[in-house]
PDB file of C-alpha atoms in Angstrom:
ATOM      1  CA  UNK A   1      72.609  59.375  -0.504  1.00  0.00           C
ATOM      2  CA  UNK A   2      72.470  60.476   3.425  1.00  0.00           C
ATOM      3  CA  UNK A   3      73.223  58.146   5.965  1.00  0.00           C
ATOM      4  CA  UNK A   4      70.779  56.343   8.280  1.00  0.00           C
ATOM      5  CA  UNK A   5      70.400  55.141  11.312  1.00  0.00           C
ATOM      6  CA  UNK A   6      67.789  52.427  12.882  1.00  0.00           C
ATOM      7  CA  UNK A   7      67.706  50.095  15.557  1.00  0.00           C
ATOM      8  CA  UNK A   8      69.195  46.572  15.401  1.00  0.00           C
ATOM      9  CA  UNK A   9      65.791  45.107  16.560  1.00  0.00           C
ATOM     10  CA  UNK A  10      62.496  45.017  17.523  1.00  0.00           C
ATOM     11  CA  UNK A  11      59.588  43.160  18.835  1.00  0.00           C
ATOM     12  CA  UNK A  12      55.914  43.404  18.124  1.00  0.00           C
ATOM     13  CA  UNK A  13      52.809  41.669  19.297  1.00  0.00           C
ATOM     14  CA  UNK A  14      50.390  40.077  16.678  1.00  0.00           C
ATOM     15  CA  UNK A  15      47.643  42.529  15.743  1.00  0.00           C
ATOM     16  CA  UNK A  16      49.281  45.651  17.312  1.00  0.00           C
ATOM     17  CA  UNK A  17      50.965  48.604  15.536  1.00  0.00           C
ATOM     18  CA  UNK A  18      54.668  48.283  14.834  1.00  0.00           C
ATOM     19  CA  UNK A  19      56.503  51.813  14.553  1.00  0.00           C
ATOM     20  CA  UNK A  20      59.852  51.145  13.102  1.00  0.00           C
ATOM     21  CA  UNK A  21      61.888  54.376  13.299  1.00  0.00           C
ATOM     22  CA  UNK A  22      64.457  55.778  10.704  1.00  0.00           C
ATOM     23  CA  UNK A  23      66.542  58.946  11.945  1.00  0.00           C
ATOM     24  CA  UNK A  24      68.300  60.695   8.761  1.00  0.00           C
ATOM     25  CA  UNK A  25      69.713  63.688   9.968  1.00  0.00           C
ATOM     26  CA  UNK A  26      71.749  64.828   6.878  1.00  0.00           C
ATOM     27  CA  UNK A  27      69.076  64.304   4.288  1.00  0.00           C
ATOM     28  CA  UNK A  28      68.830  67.254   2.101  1.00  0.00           C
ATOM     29  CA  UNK A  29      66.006  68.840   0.131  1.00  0.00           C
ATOM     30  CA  UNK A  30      65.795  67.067  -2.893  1.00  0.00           C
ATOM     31  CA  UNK A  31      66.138  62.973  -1.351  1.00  0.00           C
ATOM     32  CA  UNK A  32      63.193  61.312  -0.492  1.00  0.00           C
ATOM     33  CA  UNK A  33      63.106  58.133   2.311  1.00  0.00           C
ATOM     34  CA  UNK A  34      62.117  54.802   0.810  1.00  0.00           C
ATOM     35  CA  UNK A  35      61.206  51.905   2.928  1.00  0.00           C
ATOM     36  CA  UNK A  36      61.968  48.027   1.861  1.00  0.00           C
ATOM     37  CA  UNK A  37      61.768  44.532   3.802  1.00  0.00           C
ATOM     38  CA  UNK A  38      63.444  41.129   3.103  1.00  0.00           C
ATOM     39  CA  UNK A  39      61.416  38.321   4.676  1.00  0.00           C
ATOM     40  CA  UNK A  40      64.201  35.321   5.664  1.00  0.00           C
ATOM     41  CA  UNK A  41      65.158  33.771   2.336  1.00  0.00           C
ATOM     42  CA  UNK A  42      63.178  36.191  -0.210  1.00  0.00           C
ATOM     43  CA  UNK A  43      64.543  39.193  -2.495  1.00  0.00           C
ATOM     44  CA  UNK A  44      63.343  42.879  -0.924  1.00  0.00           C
ATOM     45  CA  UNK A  45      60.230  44.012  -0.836  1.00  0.00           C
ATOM     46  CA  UNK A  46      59.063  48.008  -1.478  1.00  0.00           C
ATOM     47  CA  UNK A  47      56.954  49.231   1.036  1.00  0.00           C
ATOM     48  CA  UNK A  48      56.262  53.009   0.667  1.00  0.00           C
ATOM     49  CA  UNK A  49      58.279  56.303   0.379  1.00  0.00           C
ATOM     50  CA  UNK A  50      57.539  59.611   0.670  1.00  0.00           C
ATOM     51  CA  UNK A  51      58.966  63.327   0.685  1.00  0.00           C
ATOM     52  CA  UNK A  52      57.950  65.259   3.401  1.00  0.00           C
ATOM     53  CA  UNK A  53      54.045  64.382   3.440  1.00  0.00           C
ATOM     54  CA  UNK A  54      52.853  62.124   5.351  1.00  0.00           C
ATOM     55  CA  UNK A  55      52.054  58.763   2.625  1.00  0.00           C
ATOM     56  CA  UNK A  56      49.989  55.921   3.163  1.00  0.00           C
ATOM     57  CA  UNK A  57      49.482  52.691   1.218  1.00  0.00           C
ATOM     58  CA  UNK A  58      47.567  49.123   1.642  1.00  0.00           C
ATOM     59  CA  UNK A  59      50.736  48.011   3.143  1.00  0.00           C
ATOM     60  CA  UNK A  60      51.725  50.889   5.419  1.00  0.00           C
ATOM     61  CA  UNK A  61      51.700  54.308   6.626  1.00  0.00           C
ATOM     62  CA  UNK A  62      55.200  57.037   6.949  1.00  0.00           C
ATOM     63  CA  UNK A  63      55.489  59.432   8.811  1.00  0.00           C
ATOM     64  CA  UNK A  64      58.503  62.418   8.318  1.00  0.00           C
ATOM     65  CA  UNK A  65      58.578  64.657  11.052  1.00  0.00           C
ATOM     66  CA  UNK A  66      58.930  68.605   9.467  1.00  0.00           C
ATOM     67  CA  UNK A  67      62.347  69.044   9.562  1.00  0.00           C
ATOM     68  CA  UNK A  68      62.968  65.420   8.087  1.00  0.00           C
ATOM     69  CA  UNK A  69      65.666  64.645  10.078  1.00  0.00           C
ATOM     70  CA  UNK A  70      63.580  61.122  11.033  1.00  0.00           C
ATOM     71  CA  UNK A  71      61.159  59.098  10.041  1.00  0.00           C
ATOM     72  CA  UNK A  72      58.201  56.491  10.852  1.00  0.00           C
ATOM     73  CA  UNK A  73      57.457  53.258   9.355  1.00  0.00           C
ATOM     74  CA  UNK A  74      53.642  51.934  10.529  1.00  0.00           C
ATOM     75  CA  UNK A  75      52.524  48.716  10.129  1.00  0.00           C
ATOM     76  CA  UNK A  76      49.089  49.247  11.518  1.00  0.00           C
ATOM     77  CA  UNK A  77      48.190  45.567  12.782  1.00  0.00           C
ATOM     78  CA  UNK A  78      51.339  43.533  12.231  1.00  0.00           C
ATOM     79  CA  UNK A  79      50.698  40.024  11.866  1.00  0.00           C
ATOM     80  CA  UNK A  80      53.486  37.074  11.686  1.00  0.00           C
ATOM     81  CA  UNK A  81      54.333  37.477   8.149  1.00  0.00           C
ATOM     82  CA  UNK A  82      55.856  41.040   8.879  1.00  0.00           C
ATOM     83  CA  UNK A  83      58.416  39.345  10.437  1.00  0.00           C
ATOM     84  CA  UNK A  84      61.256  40.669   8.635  1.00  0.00           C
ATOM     85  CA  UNK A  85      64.287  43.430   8.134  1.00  0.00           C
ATOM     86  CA  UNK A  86      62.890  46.540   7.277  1.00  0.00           C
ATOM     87  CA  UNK A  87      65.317  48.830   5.898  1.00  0.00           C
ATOM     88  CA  UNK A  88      65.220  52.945   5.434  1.00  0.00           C
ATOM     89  CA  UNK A  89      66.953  54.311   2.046  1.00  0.00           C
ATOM     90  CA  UNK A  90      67.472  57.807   1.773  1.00  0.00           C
ATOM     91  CA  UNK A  91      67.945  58.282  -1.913  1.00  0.00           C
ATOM     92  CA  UNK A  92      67.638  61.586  -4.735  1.00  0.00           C
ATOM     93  CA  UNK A  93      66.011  60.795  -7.875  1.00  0.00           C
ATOM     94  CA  UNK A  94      67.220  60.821 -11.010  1.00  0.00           C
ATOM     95  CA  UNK A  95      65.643  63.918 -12.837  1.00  0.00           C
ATOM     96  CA  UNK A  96      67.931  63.963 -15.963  1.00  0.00           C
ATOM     97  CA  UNK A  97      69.943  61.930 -17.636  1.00  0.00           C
ATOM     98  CA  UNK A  98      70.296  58.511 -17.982  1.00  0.00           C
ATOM     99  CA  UNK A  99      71.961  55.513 -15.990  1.00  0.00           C
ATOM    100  CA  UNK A 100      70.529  54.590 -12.677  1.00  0.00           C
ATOM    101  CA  UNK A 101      72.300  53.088  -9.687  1.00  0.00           C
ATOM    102  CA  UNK A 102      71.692  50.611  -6.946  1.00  0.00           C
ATOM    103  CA  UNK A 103      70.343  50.779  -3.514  1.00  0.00           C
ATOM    104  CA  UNK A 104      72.350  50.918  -0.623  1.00  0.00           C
ATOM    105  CA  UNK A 105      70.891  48.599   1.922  1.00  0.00           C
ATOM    106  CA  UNK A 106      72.323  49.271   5.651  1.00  0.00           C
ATOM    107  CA  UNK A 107      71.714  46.269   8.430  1.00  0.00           C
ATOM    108  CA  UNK A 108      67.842  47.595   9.047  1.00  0.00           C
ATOM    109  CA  UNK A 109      65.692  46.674  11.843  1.00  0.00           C
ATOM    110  CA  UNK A 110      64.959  42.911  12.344  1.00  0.00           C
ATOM    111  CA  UNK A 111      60.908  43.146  13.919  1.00  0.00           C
ATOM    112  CA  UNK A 112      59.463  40.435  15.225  1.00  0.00           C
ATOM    113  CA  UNK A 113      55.831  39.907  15.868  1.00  0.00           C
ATOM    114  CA  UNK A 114      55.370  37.530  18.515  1.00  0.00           C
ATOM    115  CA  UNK A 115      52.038  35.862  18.636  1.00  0.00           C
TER     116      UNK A 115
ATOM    117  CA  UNK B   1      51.005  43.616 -13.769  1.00  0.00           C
ATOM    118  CA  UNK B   2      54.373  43.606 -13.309  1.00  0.00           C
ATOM    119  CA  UNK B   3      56.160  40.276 -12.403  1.00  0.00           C
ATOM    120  CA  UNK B   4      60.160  39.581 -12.333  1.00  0.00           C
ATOM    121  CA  UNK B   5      61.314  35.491 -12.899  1.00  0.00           C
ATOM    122  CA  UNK B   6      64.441  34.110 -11.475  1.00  0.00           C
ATOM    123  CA  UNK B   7      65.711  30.631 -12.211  1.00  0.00           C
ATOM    124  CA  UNK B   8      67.039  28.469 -10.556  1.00  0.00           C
ATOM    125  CA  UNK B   9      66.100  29.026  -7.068  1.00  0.00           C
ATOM    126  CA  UNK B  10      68.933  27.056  -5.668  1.00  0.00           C
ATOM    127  CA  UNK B  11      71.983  25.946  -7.341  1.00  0.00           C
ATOM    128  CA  UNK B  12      75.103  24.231  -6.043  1.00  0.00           C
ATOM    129  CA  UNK B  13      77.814  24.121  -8.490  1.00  0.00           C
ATOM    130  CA  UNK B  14      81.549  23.088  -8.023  1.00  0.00           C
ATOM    131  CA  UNK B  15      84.298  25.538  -8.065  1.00  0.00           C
ATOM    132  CA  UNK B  16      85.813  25.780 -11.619  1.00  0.00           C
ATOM    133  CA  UNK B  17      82.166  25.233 -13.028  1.00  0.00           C
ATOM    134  CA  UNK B  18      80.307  27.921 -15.264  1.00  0.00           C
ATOM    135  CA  UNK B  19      77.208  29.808 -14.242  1.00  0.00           C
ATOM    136  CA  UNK B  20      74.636  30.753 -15.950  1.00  0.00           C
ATOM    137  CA  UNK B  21      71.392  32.710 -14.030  1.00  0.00           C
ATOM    138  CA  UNK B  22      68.308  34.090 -15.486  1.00  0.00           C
ATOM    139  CA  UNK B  23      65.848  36.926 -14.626  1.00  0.00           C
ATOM    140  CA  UNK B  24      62.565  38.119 -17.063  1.00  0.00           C
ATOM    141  CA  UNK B  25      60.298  40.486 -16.059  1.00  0.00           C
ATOM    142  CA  UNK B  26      56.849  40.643 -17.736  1.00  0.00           C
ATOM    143  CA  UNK B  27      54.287  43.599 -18.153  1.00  0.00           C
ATOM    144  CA  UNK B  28      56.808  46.373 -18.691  1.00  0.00           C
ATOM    145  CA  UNK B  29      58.657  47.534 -21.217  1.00  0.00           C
ATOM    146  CA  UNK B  30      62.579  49.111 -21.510  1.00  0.00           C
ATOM    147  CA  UNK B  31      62.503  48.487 -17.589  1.00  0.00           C
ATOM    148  CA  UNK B  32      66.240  49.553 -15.810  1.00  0.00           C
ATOM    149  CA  UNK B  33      67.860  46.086 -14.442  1.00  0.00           C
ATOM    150  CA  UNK B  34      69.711  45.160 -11.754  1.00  0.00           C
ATOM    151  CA  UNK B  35      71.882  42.402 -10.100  1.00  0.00           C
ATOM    152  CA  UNK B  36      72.963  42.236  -6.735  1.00  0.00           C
ATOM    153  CA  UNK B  37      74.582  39.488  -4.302  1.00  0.00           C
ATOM    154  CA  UNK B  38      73.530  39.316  -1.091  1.00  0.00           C
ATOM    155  CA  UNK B  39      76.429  37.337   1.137  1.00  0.00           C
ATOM    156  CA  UNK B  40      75.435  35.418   4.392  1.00  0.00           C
ATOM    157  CA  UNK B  41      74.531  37.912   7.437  1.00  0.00           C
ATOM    158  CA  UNK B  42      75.775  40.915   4.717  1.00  0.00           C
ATOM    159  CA  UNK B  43      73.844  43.734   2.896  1.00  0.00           C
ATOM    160  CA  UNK B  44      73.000  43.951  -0.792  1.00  0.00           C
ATOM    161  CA  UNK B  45      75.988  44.622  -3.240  1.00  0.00           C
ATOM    162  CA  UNK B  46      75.201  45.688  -6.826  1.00  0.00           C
ATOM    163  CA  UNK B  47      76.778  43.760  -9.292  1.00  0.00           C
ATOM    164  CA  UNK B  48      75.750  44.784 -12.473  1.00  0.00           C
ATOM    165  CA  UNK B  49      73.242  47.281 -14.449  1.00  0.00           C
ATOM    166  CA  UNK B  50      71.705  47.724 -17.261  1.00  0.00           C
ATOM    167  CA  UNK B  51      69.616  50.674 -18.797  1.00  0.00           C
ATOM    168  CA  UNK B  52      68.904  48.661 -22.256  1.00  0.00           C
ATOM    169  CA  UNK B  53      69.625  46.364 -25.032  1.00  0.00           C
ATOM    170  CA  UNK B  54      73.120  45.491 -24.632  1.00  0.00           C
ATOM    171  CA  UNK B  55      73.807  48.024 -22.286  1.00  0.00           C
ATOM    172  CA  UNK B  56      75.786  46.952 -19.501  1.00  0.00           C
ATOM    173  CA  UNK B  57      77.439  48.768 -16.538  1.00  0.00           C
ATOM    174  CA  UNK B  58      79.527  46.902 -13.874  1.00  0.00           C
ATOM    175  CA  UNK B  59      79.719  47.999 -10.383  1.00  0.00           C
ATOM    176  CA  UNK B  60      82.647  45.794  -8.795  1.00  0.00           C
ATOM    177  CA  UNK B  61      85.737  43.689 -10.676  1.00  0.00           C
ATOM    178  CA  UNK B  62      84.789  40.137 -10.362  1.00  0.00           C
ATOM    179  CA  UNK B  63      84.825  36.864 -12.229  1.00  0.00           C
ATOM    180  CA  UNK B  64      81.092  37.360 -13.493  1.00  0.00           C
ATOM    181  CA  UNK B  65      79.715  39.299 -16.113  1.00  0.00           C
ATOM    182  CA  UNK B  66      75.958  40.038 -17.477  1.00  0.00           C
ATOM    183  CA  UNK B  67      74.478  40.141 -20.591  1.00  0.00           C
ATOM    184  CA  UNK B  68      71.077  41.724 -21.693  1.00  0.00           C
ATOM    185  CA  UNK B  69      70.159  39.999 -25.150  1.00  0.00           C
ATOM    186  CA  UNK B  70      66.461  41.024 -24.765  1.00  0.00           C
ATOM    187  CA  UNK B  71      64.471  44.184 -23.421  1.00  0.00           C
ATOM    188  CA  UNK B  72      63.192  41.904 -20.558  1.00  0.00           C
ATOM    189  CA  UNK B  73      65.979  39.389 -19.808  1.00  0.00           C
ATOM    190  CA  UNK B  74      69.023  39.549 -17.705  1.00  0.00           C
ATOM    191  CA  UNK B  75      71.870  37.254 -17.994  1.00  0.00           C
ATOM    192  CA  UNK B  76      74.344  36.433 -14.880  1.00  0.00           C
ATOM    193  CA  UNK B  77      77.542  34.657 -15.985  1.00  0.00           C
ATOM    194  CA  UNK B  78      80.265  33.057 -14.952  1.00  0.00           C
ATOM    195  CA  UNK B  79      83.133  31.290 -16.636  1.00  0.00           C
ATOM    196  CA  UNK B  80      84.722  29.840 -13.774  1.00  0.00           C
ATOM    197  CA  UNK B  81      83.137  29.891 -10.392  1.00  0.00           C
ATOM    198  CA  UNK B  82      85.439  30.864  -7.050  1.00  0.00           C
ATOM    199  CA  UNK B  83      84.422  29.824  -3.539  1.00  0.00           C
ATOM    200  CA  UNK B  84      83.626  33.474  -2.820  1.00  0.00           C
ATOM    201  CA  UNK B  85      80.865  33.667  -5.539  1.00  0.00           C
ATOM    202  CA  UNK B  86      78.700  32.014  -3.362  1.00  0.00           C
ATOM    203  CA  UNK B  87      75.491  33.959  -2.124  1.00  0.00           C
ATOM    204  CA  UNK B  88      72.153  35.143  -2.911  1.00  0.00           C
ATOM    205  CA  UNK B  89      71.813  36.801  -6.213  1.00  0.00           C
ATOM    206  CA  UNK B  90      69.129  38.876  -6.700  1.00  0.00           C
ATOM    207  CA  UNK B  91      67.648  41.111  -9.905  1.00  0.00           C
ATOM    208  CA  UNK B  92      65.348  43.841  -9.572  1.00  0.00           C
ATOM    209  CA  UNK B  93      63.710  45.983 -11.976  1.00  0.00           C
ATOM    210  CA  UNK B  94      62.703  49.814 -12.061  1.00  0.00           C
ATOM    211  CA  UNK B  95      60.643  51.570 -14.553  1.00  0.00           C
ATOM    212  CA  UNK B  96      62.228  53.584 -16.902  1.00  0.00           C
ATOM    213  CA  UNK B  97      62.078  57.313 -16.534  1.00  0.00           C
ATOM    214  CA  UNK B  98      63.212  59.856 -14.018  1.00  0.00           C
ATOM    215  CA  UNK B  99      61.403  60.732 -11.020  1.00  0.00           C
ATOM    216  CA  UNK B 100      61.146  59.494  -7.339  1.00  0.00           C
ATOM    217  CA  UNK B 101      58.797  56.755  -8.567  1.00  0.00           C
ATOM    218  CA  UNK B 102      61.071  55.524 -10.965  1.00  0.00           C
ATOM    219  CA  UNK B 103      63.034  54.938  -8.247  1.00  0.00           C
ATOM    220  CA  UNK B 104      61.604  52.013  -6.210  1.00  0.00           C
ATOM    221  CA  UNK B 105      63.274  48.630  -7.529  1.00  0.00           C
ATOM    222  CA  UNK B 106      61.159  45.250  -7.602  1.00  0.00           C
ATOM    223  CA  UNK B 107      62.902  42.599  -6.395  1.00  0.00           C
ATOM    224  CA  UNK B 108      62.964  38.914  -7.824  1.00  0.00           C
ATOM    225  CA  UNK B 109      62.910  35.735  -5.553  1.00  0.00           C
ATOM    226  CA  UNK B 110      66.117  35.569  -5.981  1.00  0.00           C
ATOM    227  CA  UNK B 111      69.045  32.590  -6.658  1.00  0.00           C
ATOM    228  CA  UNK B 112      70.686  30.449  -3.755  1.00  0.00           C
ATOM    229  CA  UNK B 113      74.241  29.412  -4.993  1.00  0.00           C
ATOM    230  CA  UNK B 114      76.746  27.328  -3.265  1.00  0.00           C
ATOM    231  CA  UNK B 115      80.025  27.145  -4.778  1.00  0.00           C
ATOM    232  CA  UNK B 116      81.527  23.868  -3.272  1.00  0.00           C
TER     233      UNK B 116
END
């Protein structure tokens, strides 16, 4: 799985969009970029992932630039229970064959929305 | 819908003790299972996996093991706990198939546990 790279922190105010970025410069064709968060003291949380379109959900919106080298996480109006690590995965599905194989969680980016 | 049980929440257990944690997950069927440990401040490390019915792959030498005696149930053991087992232990499900949506993992609430 390709390497990524996102900032240690972040803050937000209540009721504004939070853009958490993701830069994966090595991904290759075939991985896709998933985005989780762990609120303090819960297990992760999936929030969306996409290929190279542009996906949106009723939790949040990515954005992969063309050359998907980076990415965009949107939380459109963050409130205080976004408050959290948000961490980018750049992972290849499995297409054949069985087994499967853990996710590789890096340090993320700890956002948080101040009221 | 999908939902994915953990018990206990919390556990402190002395060192020497045995362990036994439990994770269901209702509303799917022949899911994928996981367990990972989650030390203070660290990132997720996967323990164990299991693609069925007493199908279990290991990730890392330790002192625990897993068991899978139903489709739905997951089974974190220990016969004698070590100071270092403490953490947060967490299972997570996928659906089974291949594909990037088969993919995302659903996370339990997890299990506290402090080995004293």
């Amino acid at each position: 799985d390709a390497k990524t790279t996102q900032p240690t922190s972040m803050d937000c105010a209540e009721g504004r969009a939070a853009n958490l970025p993701c830069n994966h410069s090595t991904i290759s064709g075939n991985e896709y970029v998933y985005w989780y968060r762990q609120i303090h003291s819960q297990g992760p949380q999936y929030i969306i992932h996409g290929l190279k379109n542009n996906e949106t959900n009723e939790m949040a919106s990515l954005i992969i630039t063309e050359d998907r080298k980076s990415s965009t996480l949107i939380l459109p109006h963050a409130t205080l229970r976004d408050t959290a690590v948000y961490y980018c995965i750049v992972r290849s599905p499995k297409y054949s064959g069985g087994g499967a194989d853990g996710l590789t969680f890096g340090k993320g980016t700890h956002l948080i929305i101040q009221p | 819908s999908q939902t994915i049980h953990q018990w206990p929440a919390t556990l402190v257990q002395p060192v020497g003790s045995p362990l036994s944690l439990e994770c269901t997950v209702e509303g799917t069927s022949n899911p994928n299972l996981y367990w990972y440990r989650q030390a203070a401040g660290r990132g997720l490390q996967l323990l164990f996996y299991s693609v069925g019915i007493g199908q279990i792959s290991s990730e890392v030498p330790q002192n625990l093991s897993a068991s899978r005696p139903q489709d739905r149930q997951f089974i974190l053991s220990s016969k004698k706990l070590l100071l270092s087992d403490s953490g947060f232990y967490l299972c997570a499900w996928t659906p089974a198939g291949t594909g990037a949506m088969y993919e995302t993992q659903y996370f339990g609430p997890g299990t506290r546990l402090l080995v004293l």
